[in-house]
């Protein structure tokens, strides 16, 4: 099978209609018909000990009902509150001008952003991490399914992106809000001995990041052939 692709036109960052109160509303979010999975990251310029996310939903219940996973990315008082929702949109078709509403635990005028990545692939695996007080970051992921997947990174940055760049991998987006918080994303299709790597340089501050393996197969593990001894109906074969 071929590797999946990131649908570039609809993989973008949205600003809220207003940065006030406890609610952030994001409008005109587009989902293309070719998207089998969408990954949506929210960040607010508050540490997790000051504000938490009470609700993070598409207002359209048809989309929201396809929610697969919720990832609480930020893990410390130094990290800006960050969450990713993963949606399985393979049977939905195209949607345009949709609304996403995030409700925080209390009112704040601090900035927020929403990053959306659309892909024609499917989730194989994911992991999250915080990268604190470092000017550089690098993530490397091994997969025995590397011919059929790509590596995707999505992150929230406590600061601007004027100096930041991806040194390994291809940028999907890089957007800042008044140099207070930013959302960044990159992809990698090339592997060496099954290992894919994404790296960046000149981080302005702490980075909360999620890495995803995106496969062209809806269930990649189902295609793995078993090895070794197999016991079936009291018969042992190898």
Coordinates of C-alpha atoms in Angstrom, one line a residue:
X1 CA 0.0 0.0 0.0
X2 CA 1.0 3.6 -0.5
X3 CA 1.7 6.0 2.4
X4 CA -1.1 8.3 3.5
X5 CA -1.1 12.0 2.9
X6 CA -1.7 15.2 4.9
X7 CA -4.5 17.3 3.2
X8 CA -2.7 20.6 3.2
X9 CA -5.5 23.0 2.3
X10 CA -7.5 22.2 5.4
X11 CA -4.6 21.6 7.7
X12 CA -4.4 25.0 9.3
X13 CA -4.5 27.0 12.5
X14 CA -7.6 29.0 13.6
X15 CA -7.9 31.9 15.9
X16 CA -11.0 32.3 18.2
X17 CA -13.7 34.8 17.6
X18 CA -12.7 36.5 20.9
X19 CA -10.2 35.9 23.7
X20 CA -12.3 36.7 26.7
X21 CA -14.4 34.8 29.3
X22 CA -14.3 31.1 29.8
X23 CA -15.3 30.1 26.3
X24 CA -13.3 30.1 23.0
X25 CA -15.3 29.7 19.8
X26 CA -13.6 28.8 16.5
X27 CA -15.6 29.1 13.3
X28 CA -15.4 28.2 9.7
X29 CA -13.5 24.9 10.3
X30 CA -13.5 22.8 7.1
X31 CA -13.3 19.0 6.8
X32 CA -12.7 17.7 3.2
X33 CA -14.4 14.6 1.9
X34 CA -11.1 12.8 1.6
X35 CA -10.3 13.1 5.3
X36 CA -10.5 9.8 7.1
X37 CA -9.0 11.2 10.3
X38 CA -8.8 14.7 11.7
X39 CA -6.6 15.8 14.6
X40 CA -7.5 18.9 16.5
X41 CA -5.2 20.6 19.0
X42 CA -6.3 23.4 21.4
X43 CA -3.9 25.6 23.4
X44 CA -4.6 28.4 25.9
X45 CA -2.0 30.7 27.3
X46 CA -2.5 29.6 30.9
X47 CA -0.5 26.9 32.8
X48 CA -2.4 23.8 33.6
X49 CA -2.5 24.7 37.3
X50 CA -4.4 27.9 36.5
X51 CA -6.9 26.7 33.9
X52 CA -8.2 23.3 32.7
X53 CA -10.4 22.3 29.8
X54 CA -14.0 21.5 30.8
X55 CA -15.3 20.9 27.3
X56 CA -13.8 20.7 23.8
X57 CA -16.3 19.8 21.1
X58 CA -17.5 20.3 17.6
X59 CA -20.9 21.9 17.8
X60 CA -22.1 19.6 15.0
X61 CA -23.0 16.3 16.8
X62 CA -22.5 14.3 13.6
X63 CA -18.8 15.2 13.7
X64 CA -18.4 15.1 17.5
X65 CA -19.9 11.6 17.6
X66 CA -16.9 10.3 15.7
X67 CA -14.5 11.2 18.6
X68 CA -11.9 8.4 19.0
X69 CA -9.4 9.7 21.6
X70 CA -8.8 12.7 23.8
X71 CA -5.2 13.4 24.7
X72 CA -4.3 15.7 27.7
X73 CA -0.9 16.8 26.4
X74 CA 0.3 19.3 29.0
X75 CA 1.5 17.7 32.1
X76 CA 3.0 20.3 34.4
X77 CA 2.6 23.8 35.7
X78 CA 5.1 25.0 33.2
X79 CA 3.1 23.8 30.2
X80 CA 0.4 25.8 28.6
X81 CA -3.0 23.9 28.8
X82 CA -3.1 21.7 25.7
X83 CA -5.4 19.0 24.5
X84 CA -5.8 17.0 21.2
X85 CA -9.0 15.4 20.0
X86 CA -8.9 12.7 17.3
X87 CA -11.9 12.1 15.1
X88 CA -12.6 9.1 12.7
X89 CA -14.3 10.9 9.8
X90 CA -14.0 8.2 7.2
X91 CA -17.8 8.0 6.6
X92 CA -18.8 11.6 7.0
X93 CA -18.1 13.3 3.6
X94 CA -17.2 17.0 3.4
X95 CA -18.2 19.7 6.0
X96 CA -17.5 23.4 5.8
X97 CA -17.8 26.4 8.2
X98 CA -18.2 24.1 11.3
X99 CA -17.8 25.5 14.8
X100 CA -15.6 24.2 17.6
X101 CA -16.2 25.4 21.2
X102 CA -13.8 25.0 24.1
X103 CA -14.9 25.8 27.6
X104 CA -12.2 26.5 30.2
X105 CA -12.5 26.2 34.0
X106 CA -12.7 29.9 34.5
X107 CA -12.7 33.3 32.7
X108 CA -9.5 34.6 31.2
X109 CA -8.3 37.1 28.5
X110 CA -5.3 35.0 27.7
X111 CA -4.9 33.9 24.0
X112 CA -6.0 30.6 22.5
X113 CA -5.4 28.8 19.2
X114 CA -6.8 25.7 17.4
X115 CA -4.8 23.6 15.0
X116 CA -6.4 21.1 12.7
X117 CA -4.7 18.4 10.6
X118 CA -6.7 16.4 8.1
X119 CA -5.4 13.2 6.6
X120 CA -6.6 10.4 4.4
X121 CA -4.9 8.0 6.7
X122 CA -5.8 6.3 10.0
X123 CA -4.3 6.3 13.5
X124 CA -1.7 3.6 14.0
X125 CA -0.3 4.9 17.4
X126 CA 0.5 8.1 19.2
X127 CA 2.5 9.4 22.2
X128 CA 2.8 12.8 23.9
X129 CA 5.6 14.6 25.8
X130 CA 6.6 17.9 27.3
X131 CA 10.0 19.5 26.2
X132 CA 10.9 22.0 28.9
X133 CA 13.7 24.6 28.8
X134 CA 15.3 23.3 25.6
X135 CA 16.2 25.2 22.5
X136 CA 15.9 22.0 20.3
X137 CA 13.8 19.0 20.1
X138 CA 13.9 15.7 18.2
X139 CA 11.6 12.7 18.1
X140 CA 12.3 9.4 16.4
X141 CA 9.8 6.6 16.0
X142 CA 10.3 3.0 14.8
X143 CA 7.6 1.0 13.0
X144 CA 7.7 -2.3 11.2
X145 CA 5.0 -0.8 9.1
X146 CA 7.1 2.1 7.9
X147 CA 6.3 1.6 4.2
X148 CA 2.6 2.3 4.9
X149 CA 2.8 5.1 7.4
X150 CA 4.0 8.6 8.0
X151 CA 5.1 10.4 11.2
X152 CA 3.1 13.5 12.2
X153 CA 4.1 15.9 15.0
X154 CA 1.7 18.5 16.5
X155 CA 2.8 20.9 19.3
X156 CA 2.0 23.9 21.4
X157 CA 4.8 26.4 22.1
X158 CA 5.0 28.8 25.0
X159 CA 6.2 31.7 22.8
X160 CA 6.6 32.8 19.3
X161 CA 8.0 31.1 16.2
X162 CA 10.0 33.9 14.5
X163 CA 13.2 31.9 14.9
X164 CA 11.9 28.4 15.2
X165 CA 12.3 26.1 12.2
X166 CA 12.0 22.4 11.4
X167 CA 15.4 21.0 10.6
X168 CA 14.2 17.5 9.8
X169 CA 10.7 16.8 8.4
X170 CA 8.3 19.0 6.4
X171 CA 6.4 21.8 8.0
X172 CA 2.6 21.5 8.0
X173 CA 1.9 24.8 9.8
X174 CA 3.6 27.3 12.1
X175 CA 1.4 30.0 13.6
X176 CA 1.8 32.3 16.5
X177 CA -0.6 34.5 18.6
X178 CA 1.1 37.8 19.5
X179 CA 4.3 35.9 20.3
X180 CA 2.6 34.5 23.5
X181 CA 1.7 31.0 22.3
X182 CA 2.1 29.1 19.0
X183 CA 1.0 25.9 17.3
X184 CA 3.5 24.0 15.1
X185 CA 3.3 20.8 13.1
X186 CA 5.4 18.7 10.8
X187 CA 5.3 15.4 8.9
X188 CA 7.9 12.8 7.9
X189 CA 7.5 10.1 5.3
X190 CA 11.1 9.1 4.9
X191 CA 12.5 6.4 7.1
X192 CA 15.9 4.7 7.8
X193 CA 15.7 1.1 9.0
X194 CA 12.1 1.7 9.9
X195 CA 12.8 4.9 11.9
X196 CA 11.2 8.2 11.1
X197 CA 12.6 11.4 12.6
X198 CA 11.3 15.0 13.1
X199 CA 13.5 17.7 14.6
X200 CA 13.3 21.4 15.3
X201 CA 15.6 24.2 16.4
X202 CA 15.5 27.5 18.2
X203 CA 12.4 26.9 20.4
X204 CA 11.4 30.1 22.1
X205 CA 10.3 28.2 25.3
X206 CA 8.5 25.0 26.5
X207 CA 7.0 22.7 23.8
X208 CA 4.1 20.3 24.5
X209 CA 4.0 17.8 21.7
X210 CA 2.2 14.7 20.3
X211 CA 3.6 12.4 17.7
X212 CA 1.4 10.2 15.6
X213 CA 2.0 7.3 13.3
X214 CA -0.6 7.7 10.5
X215 CA -1.2 4.6 8.4
X216 CA -2.9 4.1 5.0
X217 CA -4.4 1.0 6.5
X218 CA -7.6 1.3 8.7
X219 CA -6.3 -1.5 10.9
X220 CA -2.5 -1.9 10.3
X221 CA -1.9 -4.5 13.0
X222 CA -4.4 -6.8 11.4
X223 CA -2.1 -7.3 8.5
X224 CA 0.9 -8.5 10.5
X225 CA 1.6 -12.2 9.9
X226 CA 2.2 -14.2 13.1
X227 CA 5.6 -15.9 13.5
X228 CA 6.9 -18.7 15.6
X229 CA 4.8 -21.6 16.9
X230 CA 1.1 -21.5 16.4
X231 CA -1.2 -23.7 18.4
X232 CA -4.6 -24.4 16.9
X233 CA -7.0 -27.3 17.6
X234 CA -4.4 -29.2 19.4
X235 CA -2.0 -29.1 16.4
X236 CA 1.3 -27.3 16.7
X237 CA 2.8 -25.9 13.5
X238 CA 5.8 -23.6 12.8

